Structure formats: structure tokens, C-alpha cells
Short mmCIF file of C-alpha atoms and ligand atoms in Angstrom, two decimals:
data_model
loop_
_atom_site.label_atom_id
_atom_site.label_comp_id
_atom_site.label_asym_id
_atom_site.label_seq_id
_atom_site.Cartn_x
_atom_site.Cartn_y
_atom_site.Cartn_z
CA UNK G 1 -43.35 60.45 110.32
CA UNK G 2 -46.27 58.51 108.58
CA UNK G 3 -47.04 57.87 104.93
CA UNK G 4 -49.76 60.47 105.00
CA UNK G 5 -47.18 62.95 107.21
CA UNK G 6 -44.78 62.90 104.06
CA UNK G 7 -47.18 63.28 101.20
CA UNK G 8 -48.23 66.54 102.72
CA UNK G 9 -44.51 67.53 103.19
CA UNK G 10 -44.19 67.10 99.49
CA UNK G 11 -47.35 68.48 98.68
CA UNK G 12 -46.23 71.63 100.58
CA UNK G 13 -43.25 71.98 98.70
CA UNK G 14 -44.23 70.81 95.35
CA UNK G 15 -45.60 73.88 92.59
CA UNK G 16 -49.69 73.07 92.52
CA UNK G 17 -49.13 71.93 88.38
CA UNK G 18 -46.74 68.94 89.24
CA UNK G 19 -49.00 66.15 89.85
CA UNK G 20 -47.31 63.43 92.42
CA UNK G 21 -47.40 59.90 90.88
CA UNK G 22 -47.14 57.43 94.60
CA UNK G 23 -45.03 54.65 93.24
CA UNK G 24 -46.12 51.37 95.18
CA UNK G 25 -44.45 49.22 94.45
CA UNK G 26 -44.10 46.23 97.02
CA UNK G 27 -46.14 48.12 99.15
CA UNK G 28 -48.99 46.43 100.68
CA UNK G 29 -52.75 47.39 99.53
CA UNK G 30 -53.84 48.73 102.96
CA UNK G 31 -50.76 51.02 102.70
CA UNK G 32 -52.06 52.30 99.58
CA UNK G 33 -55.96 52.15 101.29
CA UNK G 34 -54.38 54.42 103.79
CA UNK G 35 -52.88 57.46 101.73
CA UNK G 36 -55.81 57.06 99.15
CA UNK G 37 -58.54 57.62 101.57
CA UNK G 38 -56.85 59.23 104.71
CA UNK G 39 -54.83 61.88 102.12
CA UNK G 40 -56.75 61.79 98.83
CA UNK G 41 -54.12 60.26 97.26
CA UNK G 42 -55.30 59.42 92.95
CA UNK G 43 -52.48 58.40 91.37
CA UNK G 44 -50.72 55.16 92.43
CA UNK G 45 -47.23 53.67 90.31
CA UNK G 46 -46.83 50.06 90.08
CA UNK G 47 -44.00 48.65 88.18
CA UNK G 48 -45.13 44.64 87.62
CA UNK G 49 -47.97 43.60 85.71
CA UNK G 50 -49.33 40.75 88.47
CA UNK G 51 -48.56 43.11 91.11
CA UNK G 52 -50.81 45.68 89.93
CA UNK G 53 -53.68 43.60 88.58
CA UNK G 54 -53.58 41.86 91.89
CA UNK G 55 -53.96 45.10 93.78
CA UNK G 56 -56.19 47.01 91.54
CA UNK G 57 -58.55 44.16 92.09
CA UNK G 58 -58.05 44.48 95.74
CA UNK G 59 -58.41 48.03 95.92
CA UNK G 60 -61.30 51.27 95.35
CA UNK G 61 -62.25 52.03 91.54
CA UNK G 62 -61.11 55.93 92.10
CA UNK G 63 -57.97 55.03 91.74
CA UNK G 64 -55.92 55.87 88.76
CA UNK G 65 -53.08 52.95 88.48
CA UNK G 66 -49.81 54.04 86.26
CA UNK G 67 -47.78 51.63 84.89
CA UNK G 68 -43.80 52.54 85.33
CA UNK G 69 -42.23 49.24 84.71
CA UNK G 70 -40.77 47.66 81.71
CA UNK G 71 -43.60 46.15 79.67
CA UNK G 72 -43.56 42.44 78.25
CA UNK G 73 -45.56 41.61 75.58
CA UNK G 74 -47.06 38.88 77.30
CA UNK G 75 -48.00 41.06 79.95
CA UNK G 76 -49.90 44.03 78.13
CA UNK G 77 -53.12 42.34 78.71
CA UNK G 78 -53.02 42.57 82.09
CA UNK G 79 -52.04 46.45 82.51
CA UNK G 80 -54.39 47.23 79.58
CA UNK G 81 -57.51 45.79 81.43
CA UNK G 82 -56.25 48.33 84.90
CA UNK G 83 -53.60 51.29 83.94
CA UNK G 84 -55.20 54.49 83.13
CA UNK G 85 -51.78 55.36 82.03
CA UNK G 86 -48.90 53.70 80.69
CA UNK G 87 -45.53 55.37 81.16
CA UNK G 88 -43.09 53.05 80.21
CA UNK G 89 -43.42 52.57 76.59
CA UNK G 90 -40.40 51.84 75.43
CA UNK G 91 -40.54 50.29 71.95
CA UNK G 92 -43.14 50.42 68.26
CA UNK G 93 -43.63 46.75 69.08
CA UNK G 94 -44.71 47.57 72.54
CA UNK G 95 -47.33 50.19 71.60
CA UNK G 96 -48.83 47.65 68.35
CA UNK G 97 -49.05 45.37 71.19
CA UNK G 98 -51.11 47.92 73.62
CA UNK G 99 -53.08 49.09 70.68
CA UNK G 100 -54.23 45.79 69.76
CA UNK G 101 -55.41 44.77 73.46
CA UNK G 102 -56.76 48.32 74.37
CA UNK G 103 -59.30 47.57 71.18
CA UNK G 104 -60.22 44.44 72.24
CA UNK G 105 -60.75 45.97 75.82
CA UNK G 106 -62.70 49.14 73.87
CA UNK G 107 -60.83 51.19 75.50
CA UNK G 108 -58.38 54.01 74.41
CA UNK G 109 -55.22 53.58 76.37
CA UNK G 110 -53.39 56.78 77.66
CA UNK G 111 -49.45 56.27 77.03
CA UNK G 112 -46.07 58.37 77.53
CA UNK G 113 -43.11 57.67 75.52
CA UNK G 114 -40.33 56.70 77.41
CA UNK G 115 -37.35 58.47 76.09
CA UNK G 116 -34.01 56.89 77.08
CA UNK G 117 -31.73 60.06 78.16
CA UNK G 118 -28.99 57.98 81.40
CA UNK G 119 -25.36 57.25 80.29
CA UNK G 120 -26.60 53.83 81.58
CA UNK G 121 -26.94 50.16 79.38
CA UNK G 122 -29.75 49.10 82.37
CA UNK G 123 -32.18 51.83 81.13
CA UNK G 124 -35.05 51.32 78.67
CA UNK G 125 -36.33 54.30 76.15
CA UNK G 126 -36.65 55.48 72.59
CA UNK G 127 -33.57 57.19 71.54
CA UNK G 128 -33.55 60.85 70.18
CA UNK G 129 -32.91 58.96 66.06
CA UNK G 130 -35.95 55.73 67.33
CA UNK G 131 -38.13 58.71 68.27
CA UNK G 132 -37.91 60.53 65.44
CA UNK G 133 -38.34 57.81 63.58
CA UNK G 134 -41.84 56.80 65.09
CA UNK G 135 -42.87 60.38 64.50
CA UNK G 136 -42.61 60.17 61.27
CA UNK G 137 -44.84 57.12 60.44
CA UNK G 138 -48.26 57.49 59.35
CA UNK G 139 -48.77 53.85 60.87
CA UNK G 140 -47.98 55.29 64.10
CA UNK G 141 -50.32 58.03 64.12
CA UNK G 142 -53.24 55.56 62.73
CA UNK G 143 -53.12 53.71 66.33
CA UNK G 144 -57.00 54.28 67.37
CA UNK G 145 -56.50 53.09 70.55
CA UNK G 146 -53.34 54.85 71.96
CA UNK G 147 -53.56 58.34 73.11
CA UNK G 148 -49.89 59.78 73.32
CA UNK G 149 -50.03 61.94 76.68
CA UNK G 150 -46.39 63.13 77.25
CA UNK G 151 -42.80 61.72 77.59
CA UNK G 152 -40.82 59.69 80.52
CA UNK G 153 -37.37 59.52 81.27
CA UNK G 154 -35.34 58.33 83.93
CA UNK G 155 -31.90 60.25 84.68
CA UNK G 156 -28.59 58.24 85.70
CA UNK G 157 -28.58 56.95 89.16
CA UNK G 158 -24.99 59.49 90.33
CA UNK G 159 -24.74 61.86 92.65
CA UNK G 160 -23.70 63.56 89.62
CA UNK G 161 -26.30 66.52 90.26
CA UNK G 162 -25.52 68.19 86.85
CA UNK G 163 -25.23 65.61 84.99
CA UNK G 164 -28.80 64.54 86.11
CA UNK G 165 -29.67 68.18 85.48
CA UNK G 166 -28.29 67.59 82.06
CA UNK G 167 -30.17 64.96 81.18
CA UNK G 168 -33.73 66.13 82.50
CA UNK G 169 -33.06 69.02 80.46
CA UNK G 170 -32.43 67.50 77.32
CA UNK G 171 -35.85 65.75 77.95
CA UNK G 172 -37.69 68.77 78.21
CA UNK G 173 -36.25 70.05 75.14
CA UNK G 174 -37.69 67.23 73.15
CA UNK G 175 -40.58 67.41 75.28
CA UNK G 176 -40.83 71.64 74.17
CA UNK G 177 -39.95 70.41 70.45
CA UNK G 178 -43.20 68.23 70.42
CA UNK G 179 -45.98 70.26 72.58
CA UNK G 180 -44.73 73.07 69.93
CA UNK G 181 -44.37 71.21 66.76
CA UNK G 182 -46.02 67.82 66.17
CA UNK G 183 -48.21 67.52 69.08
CA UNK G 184 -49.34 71.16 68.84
CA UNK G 185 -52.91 71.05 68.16
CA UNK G 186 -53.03 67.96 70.40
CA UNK G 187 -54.65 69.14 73.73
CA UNK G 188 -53.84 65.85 75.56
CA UNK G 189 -50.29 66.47 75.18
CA UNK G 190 -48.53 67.85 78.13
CA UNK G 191 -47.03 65.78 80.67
CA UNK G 192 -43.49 65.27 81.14
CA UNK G 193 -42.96 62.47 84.04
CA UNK G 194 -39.33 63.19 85.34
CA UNK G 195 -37.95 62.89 88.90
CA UNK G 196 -37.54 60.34 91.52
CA UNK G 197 -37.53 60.89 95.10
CA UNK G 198 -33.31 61.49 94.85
CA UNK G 199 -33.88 63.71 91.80
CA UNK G 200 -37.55 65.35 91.81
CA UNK G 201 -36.53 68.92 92.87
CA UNK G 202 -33.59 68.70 89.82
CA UNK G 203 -36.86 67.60 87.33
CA UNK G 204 -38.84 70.46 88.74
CA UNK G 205 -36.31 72.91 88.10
CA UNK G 206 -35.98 71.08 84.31
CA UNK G 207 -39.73 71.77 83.35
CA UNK G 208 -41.54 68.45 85.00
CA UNK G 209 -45.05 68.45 85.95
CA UNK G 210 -45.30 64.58 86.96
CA UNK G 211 -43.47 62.97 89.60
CA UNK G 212 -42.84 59.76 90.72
CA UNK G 213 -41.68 59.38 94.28
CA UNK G 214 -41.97 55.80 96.42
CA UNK G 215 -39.36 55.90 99.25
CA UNK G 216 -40.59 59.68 99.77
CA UNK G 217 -43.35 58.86 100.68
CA UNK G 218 -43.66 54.98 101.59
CA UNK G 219 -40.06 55.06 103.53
CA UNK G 220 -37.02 53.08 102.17
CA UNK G 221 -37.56 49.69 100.32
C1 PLP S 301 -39.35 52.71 91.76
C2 PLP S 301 -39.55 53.75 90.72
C3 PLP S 301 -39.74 55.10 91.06
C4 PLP S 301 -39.71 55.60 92.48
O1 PLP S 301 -38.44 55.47 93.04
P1 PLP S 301 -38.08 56.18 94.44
O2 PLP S 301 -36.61 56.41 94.35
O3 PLP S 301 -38.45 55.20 95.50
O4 PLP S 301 -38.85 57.44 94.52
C5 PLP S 301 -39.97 56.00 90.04
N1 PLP S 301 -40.00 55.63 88.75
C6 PLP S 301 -39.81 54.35 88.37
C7 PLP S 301 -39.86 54.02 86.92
C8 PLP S 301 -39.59 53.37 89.34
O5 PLP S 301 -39.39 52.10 88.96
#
């Protein structure tokens, strides 16, 4: 089986409104090249800063380059200039940080809130209370140069199918909350980025319309 030979696969059995997100990650550029142009591949997931500056340099403008990985504030620069979309934001100081480089880039910088929802210490995320918290700040509304897309969340790694289940579903519950409540007249809002390639058909049942698969497609690390 190739690269390309998989995507379809998935394609085939993945609902038309979940958009695949190809995570790249130590994959080489001609790799990428190769499902981009031989499959139509858009949307490519890097997960290091350097990694993906290096390759979006390297690599056709029609791509759309998300960034998945935790974000240093050191670093924003660098994804700001490339990412159409950032998915890991995981903190207020992160997204001052984005705001203030995606204005000096004059650019308005697509983001999703990473919620934190594994029974796991390695995971970053907002919490349910950090969330609601940002919500409810004017300052964090006034951000002219973050657009707030959707939420992220990545489920404990456990073969623990309903407790993964749990999880993605507790995400799409604050997911429903917002699209209904604060986010409501917000036509930008909508994604929900859940499921791996161990988990994706668990997010799919759960309500997600964005995954993010690497080894399913681009074969084991
Ligand atoms: C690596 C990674 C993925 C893809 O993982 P696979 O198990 O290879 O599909 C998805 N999301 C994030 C945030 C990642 O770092």
C-alpha cells in the first residue's frame, strides 16, 4: 500500500464533512509533494515550528499548513508567517503572543482552542474553569488578529475505547455549548479537530469534522 493508496481508503470511509488534516510530521517534503499533487491532498499537520517553516518554504503555496504542536513563545513568529491554522493553542499568553505577531504580519490568524479533556499530566489544553474564564473577557474578544475557528482535544492514549469515547464526547459538548451560545452568530465557528489514526472512527462517532491522522496515512513513525 502507498501513501496515496491509504488516503483514498480513508477518504472512502470517512463522512464527506470531516475534513482529513495529513499530519507530517518527520516526513520528508517529497512525501508530502507526492500526496499533495498525486491525491489533492490541502491540508498538511506539522507539529515543530523549524520543521514546518523549513518545509513550507520548500514546498507549493496551495498548501494549507496546520500547526498541532505545543507552541513556544519564541516560536510564534515562525508559524505565524506559514500556518493557516493554529490548533494547539493552549494558553491566554499564547494567543496575546499570536495576536501580536499576526498584526505585525497583517494577517488575521485562524486558531482552535485546545481544550485539555485526557486523564493524562503530558497533555496540554484549557481546562473546562481556564476556558470559561477566557470567554468571559472582553480583552479576549478585542484580539483583531485571532479568528477563533473551533476546539482541539486530544483523548488519553488507552485502549480504553470508552473512556476515549468519554472524553471526545465531553468535547463536543463544550464544542455544542459554544456554536449554540457564545459563538452563535459567529459563522467561522465550526470545527471540532478530534481523532488520531488509533481513535478517528471513536471522534467521528463523537461529532468531529477534522481529523488528524499521520501513521494512517504516512505508515508507522
Ligand atoms: C502526531 C499527531 C497526530 C497524528 O498521530 P497519528 O497517531 O500518527 O495519526 C495527531 N495530532 C497531533 C496533535 C499529533 O501530534
Amino acid at each position: 500500500m502507498t501513501n496515496i493508496d491509504r488516503l483514498i481508503g480513508l477518504r472512502n470511509e470517512i463522512p464527506p464533512e470531516v475534513q482529513i488534516v495529513a499530519v507530517s510530521k518527520f516526513k520528508a517534503t517529497s512525501e508530502i509533494q507526492n500526496l499533495h499533487e498525486g491525491a489533492g491532498q490541502r491540508i498538511f499537520g506539522e507539529n515543530r515550528a523549524q520543521e514546518l517553516a523549513t518545509k513550507a518554504a520548500q514546498l507549493p503555496k496551495s498548501i494549507e499548513w496546520h500547526f498541532i504542536g505545543h507552541l513556544q513563545s519564541n516560536k510564534v513568529k515562525t508559524v505565524v508567517q506559514v500556518a493557516s491554522m493554529i490548533q494547539s493553542v493552549d494558553s491566554y499568553r499564547l494567543l496575546l503572543e499570536i495576536n501580536k505577531e499576526a498584526s505585525k504580519a497583517g494577517k488575521v490568524q485562524d486558531c482552535l482552542l485546545q481544550i485539555y479533556i485526557a486523564k493524562e499530566e503530558s497533555k496540554f489544553g484549557f481546562s473546562e474553569e481556564e476556558l470559561a474564564q477566557i470567554l468571559n473577557d472582553n480583552a479576549f474578544h478585542n484580539l483583531q488578529h485571532i479568528r477563533i475557528r473551533g476546539l482541539m482535544g486530544m483523548a488519553t492514549f488507552t485502549d480504553n475505547w470508552q473512556l476515549v469515547a468519554s472524553e471526545f464526547g465531553f468535547l463536543r459538548k463544550q464544542f455544542e455549548q459554544l456554536k449554540n451560545g457564545i459563538y452563535s452568530h459567529c459563522e467561522s465557528f465550526g470545527i471540532l479537530s478530534m481523532g488520531m489514526t488509533d481513535d478517528y472512527r471513536i471522534a467521528i462517532d463523537e461529532g468531529s469534522n477534522m481529523v488528524r491522522i499521520g501513521s494512517g496515512i504516512f505508515g508507522a513513525r
